[in-house]
Each structure stands twice: as structure tokens, then as C-alpha cells.
Amino acid sequence: MMTSLFVRGFAAVIPFEDTGWQAEVPAHVKRRDPRIWQMAYVSAARLLGAATRKPRSLCVGTALGALDETKSFLDGVFKDGFGSPRNFIASVHNSMAGKLALEFSMDGPNLTLCDGQNSFASALASAALLPPDAFPCLVAAVDESIPLLRDLVPHLSSDCASSLPGPADEGAVALLVSKDPADAVAAIRAVGPRVLAGQTPEECAAGCAQLLGAGEQSGDCLQPPRSYLGAALRIHAVLLAGRHGRHVAASYSPSSKACAAIEVTL
Amino acid sequence: MGALCTAGSGVGAGRDAVYRGSDRLSPLSIFESGLKAAPLCGQITDLRDEFESPNRTIALSCIAAREALAAVGDRRGVAIGLVFATTVGGITRSELFYKALRTDALVAPNAARELAFHEPCAAAGFLCRAFGLAGFYTLSTACSTGLHAVGMAKRLVEQGDFDACLAVGADALSLLTLRGFSSLMLIDPAGCRPFDERRAGTSLGEGAGAMLVASEATAHRLGVPPLARVAGWGASADCHHMTAPHPEGLGAQKAMRAALDEAGIAPADVGAIATHGTATPDNDKSEIAAVRAVFADVPPFFSVKRTLGHTLAASGILEAVFAVCALRDGIVPPTAGFEQTDPAIGLAPSAGVRRDMRHIVKNSFGFGGNNASAVFSLSS
């Protein structure tokens, strides 16, 4: 139950802080592929560039996938009577996972989880379900700031507007995880989305964190972040800071009214 | 198990149509596609939504889930989880909203509500609340999603995350998928003809399938006798092309072998294969190449796409439901739409035969080179 995995490496692309990331996008990816694929690509390339063991499988968490491609496809249909097949292919939620498998030759299980703000927790919990020969596994979270949705912000409820990836909370986070604790940076485990009725998002998230067991934990991550990528960014920040101890990042999805939690122990 | 498809509501209605090899495709009438001719689709024209569902995919899911849970007795103390499979989520509703938004800014204040129902996990949350489920995962791996959901449900039960787990796959017909497949020239105007020499593409459909997965002990506690065992699940990626399958089906081979290994059986033990069988020229050829590589003696195989349409994320579960029926009834169904053997394939699907079986393999493959296989076995 809630099996622990072990982090062997981590990387991220956070465009708001890292304005030069696109210099790392190879020409064939830059020329053809949507921006969200490019963020996923660079996060994986940074992670795997330093890895001694390459991943065999992939679990990606994304709330909306390449929604901008869906919009472009529908624009084509509504305006010109023809949608671009390239937009359609990219619009499929698992297109990033397919692209990463293709680029980095990961021929094992390839799963994409779409659980809103809980997507990264879902991806981690799903990785724990894979058979031993699927490891190491690359677990990623990817979401982008979408111009159409940003334009709609004045018309959205405050809850909904603040959940959208703005310039500061779009990007990609990638972890390389295994079932072998030797030489690991940290242990990590997650509880996927749970429906805990009749509570506030904060209470729901705290309740979900309790499913990971009692014990010392830093409390700064229990306030569920609003943005889709928030939990992944918090886990990345903890790993980057190398703060010893047990840390829990909770999340809450207003669309599904469900919460999830990730525990990382350094 | 639960099923809702163009052949009718309920496992029995779909099963009978599959066993007869019925052609249930009809010209699209539930929305305007904008194509020159209405494509042949597996559509549900008499959908009755008793759940006040916020979108069509959710309405389909609820009906299949209700059937799968109908026989469950006292659930007190039993945590039932959900793995929900979808490719389009709430797109049928989002398309209408976005079309209106393009010309009428006054609809913009509805954006928050519309976006909430667009997210795929909104359906999973709705199902959890409607049926008292404990938690969920929302999976989206294109057309292989449904079968992966069954595999994940198996693992969640084995690992003890839930006492039982409901796998539900659902997709509504949408403008996005219809025009998308059309833009890729993957729709056969004459309706799909799996494995036939003249095949020229698939036919889309809509529907939902549901399977309740539990340990034998939990099944008895719930008062639902096991129908079959989910004996093995295999997953792989082609690493070949975003939309075209590997010509020799290397990824499909890997998924089938993994499922057989987990089931602990040899290829010769398999009584039949419920193929993905989309009827696109490349997919059918690649799938049979993979089957030939794994099975020295290819068992009878069949495709139900002409009967149900290609129901995308629903297809893996919906077709697995009918594969389990076939396993239990000792029937290898015919493949509607097939007439002429393709020399490039060199094998014909089943014409409909009786066969005693212990194990049946189900395949589902999707965009992104995503492959799923599962072995279903008769319960001991």
C-alpha cells in the first residue's frame, strides 16, 4: 500500500525563472513541436543527461495536456473548415508521453494521468504500480500557461482563475525513480486522489496527508497550491534545497473535489 | 460488468450484437460534423441521462458503472476505488462553448464552469460521488486507455490500495475526434472492415464499459461471484512514430508477452484473441504481424469495431467485457465487415465458432505508440 519509490535524480524547466531554457531545445523539436512538448523534452534531457541508468518507463501527470493544440485544431475547423492533423495529434493528452518515449527510447509502460492539481501525485502513485522490470521510471508533471485561458481570467471565479498556470507556475518537473534505495537522493510516495466529502480543501488535503501515516513533517506544504503544477514545484524545491526530514505536499482539485498528497523523505 | 454502446444498453444487448456479428454503424445524426457526407458511426441516439450529468461522457460512464455495481450487496467497510479512462473528457461540451465564445463575448462569464467540466478528472470525481467510491485515477493514453485502466485496477487491488476497484472507460463522439481522425484520413466512408483487403480506415463510436475488479475474497464478501480473472496486464511503448504503429508490431509483441508472463501461461494456452482491429491499413497489418511473432499457432481472433465503432478510451474495457462473455460462453465471435482475406496479412479472422477456452487475450493500441494487452482467464 502506497509503496515507496526512490529518487535517483530530478530536474525542472520553470520558464518564469529560467528564461534561457529554449536554447536547450534541439532544432528538430523546436521546428515542429508545441511549446508544452518542448518543456517536457528539456526537463527530461536535463534529468537524463546526468543519469547513469536510463528509464524504461514513463508516467506523466498533466491537467490539461496540450490544450492550446486543441484550440488551434478547433479554430481551423470553425474558421477554414479544416483542422490541422498535426494539431490533432498533439492535442491528445498523452502526446507528451509519446514524444518523450520516442525521443528517449523508453519502450516500457507509458501512462498519462489527468487529475487536475493532483496529476503529479497520480503519476507517482501509478509508477508505484509498475512491475520491477519497468524501473527506473521517469515521472513527470507538465502544464503550460495557455493564452486563451489567460484572456478569460477576468471572467473566471477567483478559485478557477488562480488554478490556471500563470507565467510563474507553468513548466515541467521530472524525477527518475526506482524501487532500489541504494544511492537514492530521497524516498518518495504518494496517495492518489481521494474524495473526502464535506471538508474544506485544506482539511481535505490534510486528511489525505494523514493517509501517508503520522510522524514528523514540515507543515509548510500542507496548504494545497492553487496551480496545476504546484505540488510538483514544491517537491522539486524540497529536493533542490536538500532539506533533510519528511516533507508532505498536498494538493486539491476543485474540478473533481478530490485531494492527494506526496511525501518525500531526505 | 457494465456496457453501453450503439448496440444497446447493458452487457446482454452488446454481447448479443457481437455474437451475431451485427453491423450497427449508422450515418452520424447526433451532431453536425461539417463533413461532406455524414460518416458511419457507432452512435447512441437514445441516451437517457438519469444522473443530471454535466456532459455526455459522464452520462455514458454513469450508466455503465451503475450496471457493474448493480449486483454488489453490502458495501460497508469495503473501499472501492475507480480508474477512469477517457481521451476526450468533457470536450463535447467544451466544443459548443468555444464555438459560442468565438463569436459572442457575452458567454465568457460561463468559462469557469465550462473549464471545470472540461477537465478529465471532473468525470472521475462525479462518478465517485454518485456511487460512493473512495478515490480514483484518471488515465488518458489515447485508444489503449481502457485496457490500461483494467490493468491498473488489478494492481491497485493486489497492492491493497483499495479493496476493490472499478475500471470505467468512456468517450462520447465529438467534433474534435471525428474531424481529427478525418484529417488523418483514418475514416472509411464505407464503414470499417477489420482485416479485410479493402479496408480503408476505422469508424468511430461512443460508449462506456465498466469492470469491477476485486480479490476473490472481496468478491464473495460483496456477494458477486467472479466472472473471470484478470490474469495478466502488459504495457509498452513502440518508440517508433507518434501515430503509425511499428510495422512488425514490436511494442505490441512486448505488451502481449508481458501479459502472458504475468498470467503464467504459454501462448498455446490462449483460446482466442480479441484484437484491437481498428481496420486502418497499417494497424491491422502490424497487429497480426505481432500476433504471428508471439503465437506460433495463431488462435482464432476477432474484431468488434464494425459492431460497436471505435469507442476510443471506452474500447479497451467495453471490448474486454465482451471478450469475457465470449470466454465464459465458449464462443469466438465473428468479425462484422470482413469479407476478403488480405494477402499482406495472410490470415482471416474468426467467422464465429464455438471453442472451449481457459484464457483469452485482449489488445488495445493507441496514438503515441501506446500498447496494452491483458489476459482474462476463467475463474478456477
Coordinates of N, CA and C in Angstrom, one line a residue, chain B residues 160-243:
Chain B
G160 N -3.3 -3.5 -2.4 CA -4.0 -3.1 -1.2 C -4.4 -1.7 -1.1
D161 N -4.3 -0.9 -2.2 CA -4.7 0.5 -2.2 C -6.2 0.6 -2.0
F162 N -6.9 -0.3 -2.6 CA -8.4 -0.4 -2.4 C -8.8 -1.9 -2.3
D163 N -9.9 -2.1 -1.6 CA -10.4 -3.5 -1.5 C -10.9 -4.0 -2.9
A164 N -11.5 -3.1 -3.6 CA -12.0 -3.4 -5.0 C -11.8 -2.2 -5.8
C165 N -11.8 -2.4 -7.1 CA -11.6 -1.2 -7.9 C -12.4 -1.3 -9.2
L166 N -13.2 -0.2 -9.5 CA -14.0 -0.2 -10.7 C -13.2 0.5 -11.8
A167 N -13.0 -0.2 -12.9 CA -12.4 0.4 -14.1 C -13.6 0.8 -15.0
V168 N -13.6 2.1 -15.4 CA -14.6 2.6 -16.3 C -13.9 3.3 -17.4
G169 N -14.3 3.0 -18.6 CA -13.8 3.7 -19.8 C -15.0 4.3 -20.5
A170 N -14.9 5.6 -20.9 CA -16.0 6.3 -21.6 C -15.5 7.3 -22.5
D171 N -16.1 7.4 -23.7 CA -15.8 8.6 -24.6 C -17.1 8.8 -25.4
A172 N -17.5 10.1 -25.5 CA -18.6 10.5 -26.3 C -18.1 10.8 -27.7
L173 N -18.9 10.6 -28.7 CA -18.5 11.1 -30.1 C -18.4 12.6 -30.0
S174 N -17.3 13.1 -30.6 CA -17.1 14.6 -30.6 C -16.7 15.1 -31.9
L175 N -16.9 16.4 -32.1 CA -16.4 17.0 -33.3 C -14.9 16.9 -33.4
L176 N -14.2 17.1 -32.3 CA -12.7 17.0 -32.3 C -12.2 15.7 -32.8
T177 N -12.7 14.6 -32.3 CA -12.2 13.3 -32.7 C -12.6 12.9 -34.1
L178 N -13.9 13.3 -34.4 CA -14.3 12.9 -35.8 C -13.5 13.7 -36.8
R179 N -13.4 15.0 -36.6 CA -12.6 15.8 -37.6 C -11.1 15.5 -37.5
G180 N -10.7 15.1 -36.3 CA -9.2 14.8 -36.2 C -8.9 13.5 -36.9
F181 N -9.7 12.4 -36.7 CA -9.4 11.2 -37.5 C -9.6 11.4 -39.0
S182 N -10.6 12.3 -39.3 CA -10.8 12.6 -40.7 C -9.6 13.3 -41.3
S183 N -9.0 14.2 -40.5 CA -7.9 15.0 -41.1 C -6.7 14.1 -41.3
L184 N -6.6 13.0 -40.6 CA -5.6 12.0 -40.8 C -5.9 10.9 -41.8
M185 N -7.1 11.1 -42.4 CA -7.6 10.2 -43.4 C -7.7 8.7 -42.9
L186 N -8.2 8.7 -41.6 CA -8.4 7.4 -41.0 C -9.8 6.9 -40.9
I187 N -10.7 7.5 -41.6 CA -12.1 7.1 -41.5 C -12.5 6.5 -42.9
D188 N -13.1 5.3 -42.8 CA -13.5 4.6 -44.0 C -14.9 5.0 -44.4
P189 N -15.1 5.7 -45.5 CA -16.5 6.1 -45.8 C -17.5 5.0 -45.9
A190 N -17.0 3.8 -46.2 CA -17.9 2.6 -46.3 C -18.1 1.9 -45.0
G191 N -17.6 2.4 -43.9 CA -17.6 1.8 -42.7 C -16.5 0.8 -42.5
C192 N -16.0 0.6 -41.3 CA -14.8 -0.1 -41.1 C -14.9 -1.6 -41.5
R193 N -13.8 -2.2 -42.0 CA -13.8 -3.6 -42.4 C -12.5 -4.2 -41.9
P194 N -12.6 -4.6 -40.6 CA -11.3 -5.1 -40.0 C -10.7 -6.3 -40.7
F195 N -9.4 -6.2 -41.0 CA -8.6 -7.2 -41.6 C -9.0 -7.5 -43.0
D196 N -9.9 -6.9 -43.6 CA -10.3 -7.1 -45.0 C -9.3 -6.4 -45.9
E197 N -9.1 -7.0 -47.1 CA -8.2 -6.5 -48.1 C -8.6 -5.1 -48.5
R198 N -9.9 -4.8 -48.5 CA -10.4 -3.5 -48.9 C -10.5 -2.4 -47.8
R199 N -10.0 -2.8 -46.7 CA -10.2 -1.8 -45.5 C -9.5 -0.5 -45.8
A200 N -10.2 0.6 -45.4 CA -9.6 1.9 -45.7 C -9.8 2.8 -44.5
G201 N -9.8 2.3 -43.3 CA -9.9 3.1 -42.1 C -10.9 2.6 -41.1
T202 N -11.0 3.3 -40.0 CA -11.9 2.9 -38.9 C -13.3 3.6 -39.0
S203 N -14.1 3.3 -38.1 CA -15.4 4.0 -37.9 C -15.5 4.4 -36.4
L204 N -15.7 5.6 -36.1 CA -15.7 6.0 -34.7 C -17.1 5.6 -34.0
G205 N -17.0 5.5 -32.7 CA -18.2 5.2 -32.0 C -18.1 5.9 -30.6
E206 N -19.2 5.6 -29.8 CA -19.2 6.1 -28.4 C -19.7 5.1 -27.5
G207 N -19.4 5.2 -26.3 CA -20.0 4.3 -25.3 C -19.2 4.3 -24.0
A208 N -19.5 3.3 -23.2 CA -18.8 3.1 -21.9 C -18.8 1.7 -21.5
G209 N -17.7 1.3 -20.9 CA -17.6 -0.1 -20.4 C -17.2 0.0 -18.9
A210 N -17.5 -1.0 -18.1 CA -17.1 -1.0 -16.7 C -16.9 -2.4 -16.2
M211 N -15.8 -2.5 -15.4 CA -15.5 -3.8 -14.8 C -15.1 -3.6 -13.4
L212 N -15.7 -4.4 -12.5 CA -15.4 -4.3 -11.1 C -14.3 -5.4 -10.8
V213 N -13.2 -4.9 -10.4 CA -12.0 -5.9 -10.1 C -11.9 -6.0 -8.6
A214 N -11.8 -7.2 -8.2 CA -11.7 -7.5 -6.7 C -11.0 -8.8 -6.5
S215 N -10.4 -9.0 -5.3 CA -9.9 -10.3 -5.0 C -11.0 -11.2 -4.8
E216 N -10.7 -12.5 -4.9 CA -11.8 -13.5 -4.8 C -12.6 -13.4 -3.4
A217 N -11.8 -13.1 -2.4 CA -12.4 -13.0 -1.1 C -13.3 -11.8 -1.0
T218 N -12.9 -10.6 -1.6 CA -13.7 -9.4 -1.5 C -14.9 -9.6 -2.4
A219 N -14.8 -10.3 -3.5 CA -15.9 -10.6 -4.4 C -17.0 -11.4 -3.7
H220 N -16.6 -12.4 -2.9 CA -17.5 -13.2 -2.2 C -18.2 -12.3 -1.1
R221 N -17.3 -11.5 -0.4 CA -17.9 -10.6 0.6 C -18.9 -9.6 0.1
L222 N -18.7 -9.2 -1.2 CA -19.6 -8.3 -1.8 C -20.8 -9.0 -2.4
G223 N -20.8 -10.3 -2.4 CA -21.9 -11.1 -3.0 C -21.9 -11.2 -4.5
V224 N -20.8 -11.0 -5.1 CA -20.7 -11.0 -6.6 C -19.7 -12.1 -7.0
P225 N -20.2 -13.2 -7.5 CA -19.4 -14.3 -7.9 C -18.4 -13.9 -9.0
P226 N -17.1 -14.2 -9.0 CA -16.2 -13.8 -10.0 C -16.6 -14.3 -11.4
L227 N -16.6 -13.4 -12.4 CA -16.9 -13.8 -13.8 C -15.7 -14.4 -14.5
A228 N -14.5 -13.8 -14.2 CA -13.2 -14.2 -14.8 C -12.1 -13.5 -14.0
R229 N -10.9 -14.0 -14.2 CA -9.7 -13.5 -13.5 C -9.0 -12.6 -14.5
V230 N -8.6 -11.4 -14.0 CA -7.7 -10.5 -14.8 C -6.3 -11.1 -14.5
A231 N -5.8 -12.0 -15.4 CA -4.7 -12.8 -15.1 C -3.4 -12.1 -15.4
G232 N -3.4 -11.2 -16.4 CA -2.1 -10.6 -16.7 C -2.4 -9.2 -17.5
W233 N -1.5 -8.3 -17.2 CA -1.5 -7.0 -17.9 C -0.1 -6.7 -18.4
G234 N -0.1 -6.3 -19.7 CA 1.2 -5.9 -20.3 C 1.1 -4.5 -20.9
A235 N 2.1 -3.7 -20.7 CA 2.1 -2.3 -21.3 C 3.5 -2.0 -21.9
S236 N 3.4 -1.3 -23.0 CA 4.7 -1.0 -23.7 C 4.5 0.3 -24.5
A237 N 5.6 0.8 -25.0 CA 5.6 1.9 -26.0 C 6.4 1.5 -27.2
D238 N 5.9 1.9 -28.4 CA 6.6 1.5 -29.7 C 7.9 2.2 -29.8
C239 N 8.0 3.5 -29.4 CA 9.2 4.3 -29.7 C 9.5 4.3 -31.2
H240 N 8.5 4.4 -32.0 CA 8.6 4.3 -33.5 C 8.1 5.6 -34.1
H241 N 6.8 6.0 -33.9 CA 6.2 7.1 -34.5 C 5.0 7.5 -33.7
M242 N 4.6 8.8 -33.8 CA 3.5 9.3 -32.9 C 2.2 8.7 -33.3
T243 N 2.0 8.4 -34.6 CA 0.7 7.8 -35.0 C 0.7 6.5 -35.6

